mmCIF file of C-alpha atoms and ligand atoms in Angstrom:
data_model
loop_
_atom_site.group_PDB
_atom_site.id
_atom_site.type_symbol
_atom_site.label_atom_id
_atom_site.label_comp_id
_atom_site.label_asym_id
_atom_site.label_seq_id
_atom_site.Cartn_x
_atom_site.Cartn_y
_atom_site.Cartn_z
ATOM 1 C CA MET A 1 -88.237 -71.529 -10.460
ATOM 2 C CA SER A 2 -89.304 -69.313 -13.363
ATOM 3 C CA LEU A 3 -87.389 -69.050 -16.629
ATOM 4 C CA TYR A 4 -86.350 -65.576 -15.504
ATOM 5 C CA GLY A 5 -84.902 -66.934 -12.252
ATOM 6 C CA ARG A 6 -83.141 -69.860 -13.944
ATOM 7 C CA VAL A 7 -81.756 -68.188 -17.067
ATOM 8 C CA ALA A 8 -82.243 -64.433 -17.462
ATOM 9 C CA ARG A 9 -81.363 -63.250 -13.962
ATOM 10 C CA PRO A 10 -78.135 -65.270 -13.601
ATOM 11 C CA ALA A 11 -76.990 -64.087 -17.044
ATOM 12 C CA LEU A 12 -77.832 -60.455 -16.269
ATOM 13 C CA PHE A 13 -76.205 -60.609 -12.832
ATOM 14 C CA ARG A 14 -72.966 -62.005 -14.370
ATOM 15 C CA LEU A 15 -72.820 -59.433 -17.156
ATOM 16 C CA ARG A 16 -69.506 -57.515 -17.334
ATOM 17 C CA GLY A 17 -68.250 -58.895 -14.038
ATOM 18 C CA GLY A 18 -71.490 -58.113 -12.223
ATOM 19 C CA ASP A 19 -71.808 -54.475 -13.337
ATOM 20 C CA ALA A 20 -75.388 -53.779 -12.214
ATOM 21 C CA GLU A 21 -75.835 -50.677 -14.337
ATOM 22 C CA ALA A 22 -74.658 -52.494 -17.470
ATOM 23 C CA ALA A 23 -77.321 -55.159 -16.839
ATOM 24 C CA HIS A 24 -79.928 -52.462 -16.346
ATOM 25 C CA GLU A 25 -78.955 -50.657 -19.555
ATOM 26 C CA LEU A 26 -78.972 -53.880 -21.554
ATOM 27 C CA THR A 27 -82.433 -54.784 -20.261
ATOM 28 C CA VAL A 28 -83.934 -51.392 -21.098
ATOM 29 C CA ARG A 29 -82.209 -51.327 -24.519
ATOM 30 C CA TRP A 30 -83.443 -54.823 -25.344
ATOM 31 C CA LEU A 31 -86.975 -54.038 -24.191
ATOM 32 C CA GLY A 32 -86.847 -50.804 -26.182
ATOM 33 C CA ARG A 33 -85.936 -52.714 -29.327
ATOM 34 C CA SER A 34 -88.648 -55.286 -28.704
ATOM 35 C CA ALA A 35 -91.214 -52.618 -27.882
ATOM 36 C CA PRO A 36 -92.861 -52.387 -31.339
ATOM 37 C CA ALA A 37 -93.661 -56.119 -31.272
ATOM 38 C CA LEU A 38 -94.598 -56.107 -27.584
ATOM 39 C CA ALA A 39 -96.875 -53.077 -28.045
ATOM 40 C CA ARG A 40 -99.444 -55.346 -29.694
ATOM 41 C CA ILE A 41 -99.917 -57.388 -26.517
ATOM 42 C CA ARG A 42 -102.990 -56.308 -24.595
ATOM 43 C CA PRO A 43 -102.523 -55.100 -21.003
ATOM 44 C CA LEU A 44 -103.018 -57.729 -18.315
ATOM 45 C CA SER A 45 -106.436 -57.226 -16.783
ATOM 46 C CA PRO A 46 -107.969 -60.351 -15.278
ATOM 47 C CA PRO A 47 -111.466 -60.048 -13.771
ATOM 48 C CA GLY A 48 -111.449 -57.760 -10.772
ATOM 49 C CA ALA A 49 -108.034 -56.258 -11.561
ATOM 50 C CA ALA A 50 -109.108 -52.921 -13.050
ATOM 51 C CA ARG A 51 -109.749 -49.959 -10.794
ATOM 52 C CA THR A 52 -110.198 -46.204 -10.921
ATOM 53 C CA VAL A 53 -107.951 -44.210 -8.601
ATOM 54 C CA PHE A 54 -107.752 -40.391 -8.483
ATOM 55 C CA GLY A 55 -109.968 -40.374 -11.574
ATOM 56 C CA VAL A 56 -107.641 -42.533 -13.688
ATOM 57 C CA ARG A 57 -108.639 -46.010 -14.922
ATOM 58 C CA PHE A 58 -105.945 -48.662 -14.333
ATOM 59 C CA PRO A 59 -106.229 -52.089 -16.061
ATOM 60 C CA ASN A 60 -104.489 -53.589 -13.048
ATOM 61 C CA PRO A 61 -102.988 -52.127 -9.857
ATOM 62 C CA VAL A 62 -99.333 -53.165 -10.291
ATOM 63 C CA GLY A 63 -97.046 -50.468 -11.702
ATOM 64 C CA LEU A 64 -93.424 -50.017 -12.653
ATOM 65 C CA ALA A 65 -91.789 -47.690 -10.114
ATOM 66 C CA ALA A 66 -89.893 -44.553 -11.082
ATOM 67 C CA GLY A 67 -86.233 -44.887 -12.008
ATOM 68 C CA MET A 68 -86.351 -48.073 -14.083
ATOM 69 C CA ASP A 69 -87.200 -46.342 -17.386
ATOM 70 C CA LYS A 70 -86.263 -42.757 -16.575
ATOM 71 C CA ASP A 71 -86.332 -41.543 -20.178
ATOM 72 C CA GLY A 72 -89.225 -43.644 -21.439
ATOM 73 C CA ARG A 73 -87.042 -45.706 -23.770
ATOM 74 C CA ALA A 74 -88.963 -48.965 -23.501
ATOM 75 C CA LEU A 75 -92.446 -47.701 -22.767
ATOM 76 C CA PRO A 76 -94.613 -50.077 -24.811
ATOM 77 C CA ALA A 77 -92.749 -53.078 -23.396
ATOM 78 C CA TRP A 78 -93.793 -52.647 -19.750
ATOM 79 C CA PRO A 79 -97.530 -53.329 -20.171
ATOM 80 C CA ALA A 80 -96.592 -56.435 -22.172
ATOM 81 C CA LEU A 81 -94.685 -57.698 -19.121
ATOM 82 C CA GLY A 82 -97.829 -57.303 -17.008
ATOM 83 C CA PHE A 83 -97.565 -53.802 -15.550
ATOM 84 C CA GLY A 84 -100.866 -51.929 -15.270
ATOM 85 C CA PHE A 85 -99.171 -48.518 -15.248
ATOM 86 C CA VAL A 86 -95.726 -47.065 -15.699
ATOM 87 C CA GLU A 87 -93.996 -44.171 -13.947
ATOM 88 C CA VAL A 88 -91.195 -42.631 -16.007
ATOM 89 C CA GLY A 89 -88.518 -40.291 -14.648
ATOM 90 C CA THR A 90 -87.481 -38.916 -12.396
ATOM 91 C CA VAL A 91 -86.903 -36.303 -15.037
ATOM 92 C CA THR A 92 -85.382 -32.872 -14.494
ATOM 93 C CA ARG A 93 -85.717 -29.593 -16.366
ATOM 94 C CA HIS A 94 -82.122 -29.819 -17.596
ATOM 95 C CA PRO A 95 -80.494 -32.975 -18.981
ATOM 96 C CA GLN A 96 -77.844 -34.295 -16.604
ATOM 97 C CA HIS A 97 -75.408 -37.193 -16.262
ATOM 98 C CA GLY A 98 -76.052 -38.007 -12.625
ATOM 99 C CA ASN A 99 -73.324 -39.176 -10.275
ATOM 100 C CA ASP A 100 -70.119 -40.870 -11.367
ATOM 101 C CA ARG A 101 -70.125 -44.630 -11.876
ATOM 102 C CA PRO A 102 -70.263 -47.034 -10.164
ATOM 103 C CA ARG A 103 -73.515 -45.840 -8.617
ATOM 104 C CA LEU A 104 -75.714 -48.938 -8.633
ATOM 105 C CA PHE A 105 -74.984 -51.942 -6.391
ATOM 106 C CA ARG A 106 -76.812 -55.238 -5.980
ATOM 107 C CA LEU A 107 -77.002 -56.800 -2.522
ATOM 108 C CA ALA A 108 -77.819 -60.325 -3.643
ATOM 109 C CA ASP A 109 -77.935 -61.992 -0.201
ATOM 110 C CA SER A 110 -80.417 -59.363 0.953
ATOM 111 C CA ALA A 111 -82.507 -59.176 -2.264
ATOM 112 C CA ALA A 112 -81.747 -55.462 -2.275
ATOM 113 C CA ILE A 113 -80.131 -52.619 -4.222
ATOM 114 C CA VAL A 114 -78.207 -49.531 -3.174
ATOM 115 C CA ASN A 115 -78.215 -46.707 -5.709
ATOM 116 C CA ARG A 116 -76.950 -43.152 -5.961
ATOM 117 C CA MET A 117 -77.831 -42.562 -9.613
ATOM 118 C CA GLY A 118 -78.511 -38.852 -9.021
ATOM 119 C CA PHE A 119 -81.295 -38.316 -11.586
ATOM 120 C CA ASN A 120 -79.336 -39.188 -14.725
ATOM 121 C CA ASN A 121 -81.782 -38.305 -17.515
ATOM 122 C CA ASP A 122 -82.127 -36.639 -20.903
ATOM 123 C CA GLY A 123 -84.214 -33.773 -19.517
ATOM 124 C CA ALA A 124 -87.905 -32.893 -19.630
ATOM 125 C CA HIS A 125 -87.920 -31.623 -23.203
ATOM 126 C CA ALA A 126 -86.320 -34.776 -24.610
ATOM 127 C CA LEU A 127 -88.855 -36.894 -22.747
ATOM 128 C CA ALA A 128 -91.695 -34.729 -24.049
ATOM 129 C CA ALA A 129 -90.441 -35.197 -27.624
ATOM 130 C CA ARG A 130 -90.193 -38.965 -27.143
ATOM 131 C CA LEU A 131 -93.701 -39.185 -25.679
ATOM 132 C CA ALA A 132 -95.135 -37.019 -28.454
ATOM 133 C CA ALA A 133 -93.619 -39.306 -31.098
ATOM 134 C CA LEU A 134 -94.794 -42.446 -29.307
ATOM 135 C CA GLY A 135 -98.454 -41.507 -28.939
ATOM 136 C CA PRO A 136 -100.721 -42.771 -26.181
ATOM 137 C CA LEU A 137 -99.699 -45.801 -24.134
ATOM 138 C CA ARG A 138 -102.112 -48.673 -23.427
ATOM 139 C CA VAL A 139 -101.835 -48.113 -19.686
ATOM 140 C CA PRO A 140 -101.745 -44.937 -17.574
ATOM 141 C CA LEU A 141 -98.470 -43.056 -17.570
ATOM 142 C CA GLY A 142 -97.101 -41.316 -14.487
ATOM 143 C CA ILE A 143 -94.290 -38.801 -14.853
ATOM 144 C CA SER A 144 -91.960 -38.199 -11.919
ATOM 145 C CA LEU A 145 -90.498 -34.705 -11.610
ATOM 146 C CA GLY A 146 -87.323 -33.753 -9.756
ATOM 147 C CA LYS A 147 -84.966 -30.829 -9.357
ATOM 148 C CA SER A 148 -81.955 -30.388 -11.639
ATOM 149 C CA ARG A 149 -78.746 -30.655 -9.665
ATOM 150 C CA ALA A 150 -77.434 -27.368 -11.104
ATOM 151 C CA THR A 151 -80.503 -25.451 -9.945
ATOM 152 C CA PRO A 152 -80.120 -23.925 -6.469
ATOM 153 C CA LEU A 153 -82.715 -25.031 -3.932
ATOM 154 C CA ASP A 154 -84.236 -21.556 -3.763
ATOM 155 C CA GLU A 155 -85.019 -21.769 -7.487
ATOM 156 C CA ALA A 156 -86.459 -25.278 -7.255
ATOM 157 C CA VAL A 157 -90.066 -24.234 -7.811
ATOM 158 C CA GLU A 158 -89.432 -22.763 -11.257
ATOM 159 C CA ASP A 159 -87.368 -25.835 -12.155
ATOM 160 C CA TYR A 160 -90.187 -28.266 -11.309
ATOM 161 C CA VAL A 161 -92.790 -26.037 -12.958
ATOM 162 C CA ALA A 162 -90.772 -25.829 -16.195
ATOM 163 C CA SER A 163 -90.622 -29.631 -16.398
ATOM 164 C CA LEU A 164 -94.328 -29.903 -15.751
ATOM 165 C CA ARG A 165 -95.078 -27.304 -18.422
ATOM 166 C CA ALA A 166 -93.155 -29.341 -21.012
ATOM 167 C CA LEU A 167 -94.699 -32.660 -20.020
ATOM 168 C CA ARG A 168 -98.223 -31.757 -18.995
ATOM 169 C CA PRO A 169 -99.984 -33.136 -22.091
ATOM 170 C CA TYR A 170 -98.416 -36.573 -21.719
ATOM 171 C CA GLY A 171 -98.864 -37.633 -18.096
ATOM 172 C CA ASP A 172 -101.992 -39.257 -16.666
ATOM 173 C CA TYR A 173 -100.576 -38.265 -13.290
ATOM 174 C CA PHE A 174 -97.475 -36.445 -12.037
ATOM 175 C CA ALA A 175 -95.297 -37.439 -9.107
ATOM 176 C CA VAL A 176 -93.450 -34.732 -7.224
ATOM 177 C CA ASN A 177 -90.219 -36.355 -6.126
ATOM 178 C CA VAL A 178 -88.960 -34.570 -3.044
ATOM 179 C CA SER A 179 -87.609 -37.727 -1.426
ATOM 180 C CA SER A 180 -84.629 -38.990 -3.408
ATOM 181 C CA PRO A 181 -81.551 -39.140 -1.175
ATOM 182 C CA ASN A 182 -79.204 -38.658 -4.139
ATOM 183 C CA THR A 183 -79.619 -34.969 -5.002
ATOM 184 C CA PRO A 184 -78.094 -32.783 -2.291
ATOM 185 C CA GLY A 185 -80.749 -30.926 -0.316
ATOM 186 C CA LEU A 186 -83.699 -32.370 -2.254
ATOM 187 C CA ARG A 187 -85.299 -33.961 0.789
ATOM 188 C CA THR A 188 -85.529 -30.590 2.522
ATOM 189 C CA LEU A 189 -88.277 -29.836 0.001
ATOM 190 C CA GLN A 190 -90.420 -32.150 2.137
ATOM 191 C CA ASP A 191 -90.431 -29.407 4.796
ATOM 192 C CA ARG A 192 -93.785 -27.749 5.310
ATOM 193 C CA ASP A 193 -92.612 -24.255 4.269
ATOM 194 C CA GLN A 194 -91.069 -25.529 1.049
ATOM 195 C CA LEU A 195 -94.038 -27.698 0.060
ATOM 196 C CA ASP A 196 -96.342 -24.801 0.840
ATOM 197 C CA VAL A 197 -94.795 -22.925 -2.097
ATOM 198 C CA LEU A 198 -93.981 -25.800 -4.461
ATOM 199 C CA LEU A 199 -97.347 -27.572 -4.446
ATOM 200 C CA PRO A 200 -99.611 -24.599 -5.296
ATOM 201 C CA ALA A 201 -97.237 -23.602 -8.118
ATOM 202 C CA LEU A 202 -97.455 -27.084 -9.617
ATOM 203 C CA ARG A 203 -101.203 -27.322 -9.106
ATOM 204 C CA ALA A 204 -101.638 -23.978 -10.866
ATOM 205 C CA GLU A 205 -99.594 -25.177 -13.841
ATOM 206 C CA ALA A 206 -101.671 -28.348 -14.347
ATOM 207 C CA PRO A 207 -104.934 -28.058 -12.399
ATOM 208 C CA ASP A 208 -106.503 -30.794 -14.522
ATOM 209 C CA LYS A 209 -103.861 -33.455 -13.745
ATOM 210 C CA PRO A 210 -103.622 -35.619 -10.634
ATOM 211 C CA MET A 211 -100.575 -34.554 -8.637
ATOM 212 C CA LEU A 212 -98.979 -37.004 -6.207
ATOM 213 C CA VAL A 213 -96.153 -36.495 -3.739
ATOM 214 C CA LYS A 214 -93.532 -39.207 -3.174
ATOM 215 C CA VAL A 215 -92.237 -39.406 0.382
ATOM 216 C CA ALA A 216 -89.142 -40.858 2.021
ATOM 217 C CA PRO A 217 -89.380 -43.783 4.442
ATOM 218 C CA ASP A 218 -86.982 -42.021 6.790
ATOM 219 C CA LEU A 219 -89.413 -39.303 7.935
ATOM 220 C CA SER A 220 -90.706 -39.447 11.495
ATOM 221 C CA ASP A 221 -94.466 -39.742 12.027
ATOM 222 C CA LEU A 222 -94.461 -36.083 13.024
ATOM 223 C CA ALA A 223 -92.736 -34.971 9.821
ATOM 224 C CA LEU A 224 -94.916 -37.266 7.727
ATOM 225 C CA GLY A 225 -98.014 -35.841 9.395
ATOM 226 C CA GLU A 226 -96.897 -32.338 8.406
ATOM 227 C CA VAL A 227 -96.308 -33.391 4.816
ATOM 228 C CA LEU A 228 -99.784 -34.911 4.693
ATOM 229 C CA GLU A 229 -101.373 -31.772 6.112
ATOM 230 C CA VAL A 230 -99.747 -29.586 3.454
ATOM 231 C CA CYS A 231 -100.622 -32.064 0.701
ATOM 232 C CA THR A 232 -104.254 -32.186 1.752
ATOM 233 C CA SER A 233 -104.522 -28.423 2.025
ATOM 234 C CA HIS A 234 -103.188 -27.984 -1.529
ATOM 235 C CA GLY A 235 -105.449 -30.569 -3.156
ATOM 236 C CA VAL A 236 -102.804 -33.207 -3.817
ATOM 237 C CA SER A 237 -104.423 -36.332 -5.315
ATOM 238 C CA GLY A 238 -102.357 -38.977 -3.562
ATOM 239 C CA ILE A 239 -99.133 -40.046 -1.903
ATOM 240 C CA ILE A 240 -96.479 -42.416 -3.208
ATOM 241 C CA ALA A 241 -94.896 -44.218 -0.268
ATOM 242 C CA THR A 242 -91.983 -44.812 -0.279
ATOM 243 C CA ASN A 243 -88.712 -43.858 -1.909
ATOM 244 C CA THR A 244 -85.429 -45.603 -0.992
ATOM 245 C CA THR A 245 -84.066 -45.465 2.557
ATOM 246 C CA LEU A 246 -80.799 -44.276 4.065
ATOM 247 C CA SER A 247 -81.114 -46.972 6.734
ATOM 248 C CA ARG A 248 -79.146 -50.215 6.345
ATOM 249 C CA ASP A 249 -81.277 -52.232 8.760
ATOM 250 C CA GLY A 250 -82.004 -55.767 7.600
ATOM 251 C CA VAL A 251 -79.009 -56.108 5.277
ATOM 252 C CA ALA A 252 -77.352 -59.559 5.312
ATOM 253 C CA PRO A 253 -73.745 -59.719 6.639
ATOM 254 C CA GLY A 254 -72.504 -60.914 3.236
ATOM 255 C CA ASP A 255 -73.622 -57.621 1.680
ATOM 256 C CA ALA A 256 -71.742 -55.378 4.113
ATOM 257 C CA ALA A 257 -69.405 -53.955 1.454
ATOM 258 C CA ALA A 258 -72.187 -52.892 -0.914
ATOM 259 C CA ALA A 259 -74.271 -51.640 2.021
ATOM 260 C CA ALA A 260 -71.401 -49.323 2.957
ATOM 261 C CA GLN A 261 -71.835 -47.490 -0.362
ATOM 262 C CA ALA A 262 -73.570 -44.125 -0.180
ATOM 263 C CA GLY A 263 -77.094 -44.053 -1.593
ATOM 264 C CA GLY A 264 -80.638 -45.259 -1.089
ATOM 265 C CA LEU A 265 -81.465 -48.850 -0.184
ATOM 266 C CA SER A 266 -84.422 -50.661 -1.780
ATOM 267 C CA GLY A 267 -85.806 -54.192 -1.854
ATOM 268 C CA ALA A 268 -86.447 -56.715 0.924
ATOM 269 C CA PRO A 269 -84.907 -54.691 3.799
ATOM 270 C CA LEU A 270 -87.404 -51.903 3.006
ATOM 271 C CA THR A 271 -90.543 -54.084 3.025
ATOM 272 C CA GLU A 272 -91.502 -53.534 6.654
ATOM 273 C CA ARG A 273 -90.844 -49.789 6.781
ATOM 274 C CA ALA A 274 -92.719 -49.170 3.514
ATOM 275 C CA TYR A 275 -95.662 -51.108 4.956
ATOM 276 C CA GLU A 276 -95.658 -48.973 8.116
ATOM 277 C CA VAL A 277 -95.510 -45.734 6.141
ATOM 278 C CA VAL A 278 -98.303 -46.818 3.790
ATOM 279 C CA ARG A 279 -100.486 -47.741 6.761
ATOM 280 C CA PHE A 280 -99.763 -44.423 8.484
ATOM 281 C CA VAL A 281 -100.338 -42.317 5.380
ATOM 282 C CA ALA A 282 -103.576 -44.065 4.421
ATOM 283 C CA ALA A 283 -104.977 -43.825 7.944
ATOM 284 C CA GLU A 284 -103.887 -40.237 8.593
ATOM 285 C CA SER A 285 -104.671 -38.625 5.258
ATOM 286 C CA GLY A 286 -107.437 -40.662 3.669
ATOM 287 C CA LEU A 287 -105.703 -39.859 0.362
ATOM 288 C CA PRO A 288 -105.148 -42.589 -2.252
ATOM 289 C CA VAL A 289 -101.751 -44.217 -1.736
ATOM 290 C CA ILE A 290 -99.418 -45.889 -4.208
ATOM 291 C CA GLY A 291 -97.506 -48.378 -2.065
ATOM 292 C CA VAL A 292 -93.907 -49.048 -3.092
ATOM 293 C CA GLY A 293 -90.919 -50.474 -1.300
ATOM 294 C CA GLY A 294 -89.795 -54.052 -0.914
ATOM 295 C CA VAL A 295 -92.593 -55.792 -2.774
ATOM 296 C CA MET A 296 -90.745 -59.076 -3.292
ATOM 297 C CA SER A 297 -93.719 -61.465 -3.184
ATOM 298 C CA THR A 298 -97.454 -61.528 -3.756
ATOM 299 C CA ALA A 299 -97.898 -61.479 0.019
ATOM 300 C CA ASP A 300 -95.939 -58.206 0.251
ATOM 301 C CA ALA A 301 -98.172 -56.648 -2.430
ATOM 302 C CA ARG A 302 -101.325 -57.868 -0.690
ATOM 303 C CA ARG A 303 -100.097 -56.492 2.643
ATOM 304 C CA LEU A 304 -99.594 -53.011 1.178
ATOM 305 C CA VAL A 305 -103.127 -53.104 -0.201
ATOM 306 C CA ASP A 306 -104.471 -54.310 3.135
ATOM 307 C CA ALA A 307 -102.609 -51.392 4.745
ATOM 308 C CA GLY A 308 -104.527 -48.994 2.509
ATOM 309 C CA ALA A 309 -102.658 -48.777 -0.806
ATOM 310 C CA SER A 310 -104.883 -48.447 -3.870
ATOM 311 C CA LEU A 311 -102.039 -49.321 -6.239
ATOM 312 C CA VAL A 312 -98.558 -50.808 -5.800
ATOM 313 C CA GLN A 313 -95.276 -50.403 -7.657
ATOM 314 C CA LEU A 314 -92.177 -52.559 -8.011
ATOM 315 C CA TYR A 315 -88.586 -51.829 -8.842
ATOM 316 C CA THR A 316 -86.220 -54.112 -6.933
ATOM 317 C CA GLY A 317 -88.751 -56.968 -6.821
ATOM 318 C CA PHE A 318 -88.818 -56.853 -10.603
ATOM 319 C CA VAL A 319 -85.008 -57.048 -10.771
ATOM 320 C CA TYR A 320 -84.970 -60.162 -8.565
ATOM 321 C CA GLY A 321 -88.326 -61.729 -9.512
ATOM 322 C CA GLY A 322 -88.804 -60.694 -13.143
ATOM 323 C CA PRO A 323 -92.092 -60.472 -15.016
ATOM 324 C CA GLY A 324 -93.407 -63.615 -13.293
ATOM 325 C CA LEU A 325 -93.624 -61.710 -10.026
ATOM 326 C CA VAL A 326 -95.471 -58.834 -11.703
ATOM 327 C CA ARG A 327 -98.079 -61.162 -13.156
ATOM 328 C CA ALA A 328 -98.423 -63.092 -9.885
ATOM 329 C CA CYS A 329 -99.028 -59.810 -8.028
ATOM 330 C CA VAL A 330 -101.674 -58.784 -10.549
ATOM 331 C CA ARG A 331 -103.483 -62.090 -10.067
ATOM 332 C CA ALA A 332 -103.142 -61.887 -6.293
ATOM 333 C CA LEU A 333 -104.630 -58.394 -6.188
ATOM 334 C CA SER A 334 -107.571 -59.170 -8.465
ATOM 335 C CA ALA A 335 -110.743 -59.087 -6.444
ATOM 336 C CA ASP A 336 -111.884 -62.589 -7.332
ATOM 337 C CA ARG A 337 -108.751 -64.179 -5.896
ATOM 338 C CA PRO A 338 -108.335 -65.310 -2.292
ATOM 339 C CA ALA A 339 -105.522 -63.658 -0.306
ATOM 340 C CA PRO A 340 -102.243 -65.362 -1.247
ATOM 341 C CA THR A 341 -99.878 -67.171 1.058
ATOM 342 C CA ARG A 342 -96.184 -66.260 1.362
ATOM 343 C CA VAL A 343 -95.264 -69.075 -1.071
ATOM 344 C CA GLU A 344 -94.381 -67.738 -4.518
ATOM 345 C CA GLU A 345 -95.431 -69.548 -7.671
HETATM 346 C C1 FMN B 401 -81.655 -47.812 -9.385
HETATM 347 C C2 FMN B 401 -82.856 -47.097 -8.830
HETATM 348 C C3 FMN B 401 -83.186 -45.848 -9.337
HETATM 349 C C4 FMN B 401 -84.291 -45.163 -8.826
HETATM 350 N N1 FMN B 401 -84.636 -43.960 -9.357
HETATM 351 C C5 FMN B 401 -85.727 -43.314 -8.887
HETATM 352 C C6 FMN B 401 -86.133 -42.082 -9.452
HETATM 353 O O1 FMN B 401 -85.521 -41.571 -10.387
HETATM 354 N N2 FMN B 401 -87.222 -41.481 -8.927
HETATM 355 C C7 FMN B 401 -87.948 -42.009 -7.894
HETATM 356 O O2 FMN B 401 -88.957 -41.426 -7.468
HETATM 357 N N3 FMN B 401 -87.593 -43.195 -7.350
HETATM 358 C C8 FMN B 401 -86.512 -43.839 -7.822
HETATM 359 N N4 FMN B 401 -86.159 -45.042 -7.281
HETATM 360 C C9 FMN B 401 -86.940 -45.562 -6.137
HETATM 361 C C10 FMN B 401 -88.018 -46.552 -6.579
HETATM 362 O O3 FMN B 401 -88.954 -45.947 -7.438
HETATM 363 C C11 FMN B 401 -88.733 -47.111 -5.351
HETATM 364 O O4 FMN B 401 -89.425 -46.072 -4.696
HETATM 365 C C12 FMN B 401 -87.793 -47.766 -4.355
HETATM 366 O O5 FMN B 401 -86.761 -48.448 -5.015
HETATM 367 C C13 FMN B 401 -88.515 -48.739 -3.426
HETATM 368 O O6 FMN B 401 -89.142 -49.752 -4.173
HETATM 369 P P1 FMN B 401 -88.481 -51.209 -4.415
HETATM 370 O O7 FMN B 401 -88.091 -51.741 -3.078
HETATM 371 O O8 FMN B 401 -89.558 -51.999 -5.106
HETATM 372 O O9 FMN B 401 -87.300 -50.997 -5.290
HETATM 373 C C14 FMN B 401 -85.063 -45.739 -7.781
HETATM 374 C C15 FMN B 401 -84.721 -47.001 -7.282
HETATM 375 C C16 FMN B 401 -83.629 -47.682 -7.789
HETATM 376 C C17 FMN B 401 -83.283 -49.043 -7.232
#
């Protein structure tokens, strides 16, 4: 087992009686403090790892998923851990606290997480100031945009556009998050009529930047097909599939209490559904896909790529597997490597 699995993970999981958010905050704070030293480490890019997707050059195809470093507090640290790109956010126009704690739950028997964070973040302008002070990152930066909770749904477009206006200079791509289950009504923005207004407004604000749409795993094929049609017709550059799920399928009996919490489920129980959605989206749309959801092993990452993903992202896999899993995925997805087996290093 890796040093992370033997030492760091058990210590983090025990922190403050198992308070998952405290462990998360400590990790990001520690990485933030270490960032200046870590920033000198060159991005991981073994032969065959680099690729160009929607016009952006990635040193490797394994990214940090949105939500881990919402406010960009530890940005230079992530490439040092092996990530080939980082998605910050989801950020909203207005700073907000998110839902009340506790709002983050580990399901250890299931290698999963349930969260209802609710877009806690410092707001788009604070992120813009932080990114301006930091200067360019050594890997591509994605910025995920969401709707402020206080903004009514019928004013959502202006809310997203205002965030994009503030952050446009800093993102290599932008992700339109219309799929988080934790902001009331947000997922209705996946409806054709809503996207038909939102997407052109965002494209007009930043025509030079790749714009991706992140979808929920809970959409039917019919609904997904509609989303893809609208995305294609408005020149969207790619799809991020998927966000967390409302389903509790695949959760181990020992995790029943945490699974009963409201929020989105991520990690191993999501692996299969994320795979299906990636395969569907890639086949139906022909658009580049960032595959995310339940990548817990190199085999899971490889499967998403085989299903049509150009890039993959991890959140929960990183919590359970640490940086060793990130680096193993990078090696597994480098072109000169044979397809991996299920066995982890
Ligand atoms: C605690 C937590 C917070 C998250 N916050 C966001 C977010 O702000 N925006 C977003 O698009 N996705 C968010 N996600 C979803 C992840 O980016 C990812 O799509 C999902 O967890 C599935 O990947 P995984 O199984 O590797 O975790 C969050 C996930 C978790 C566990």
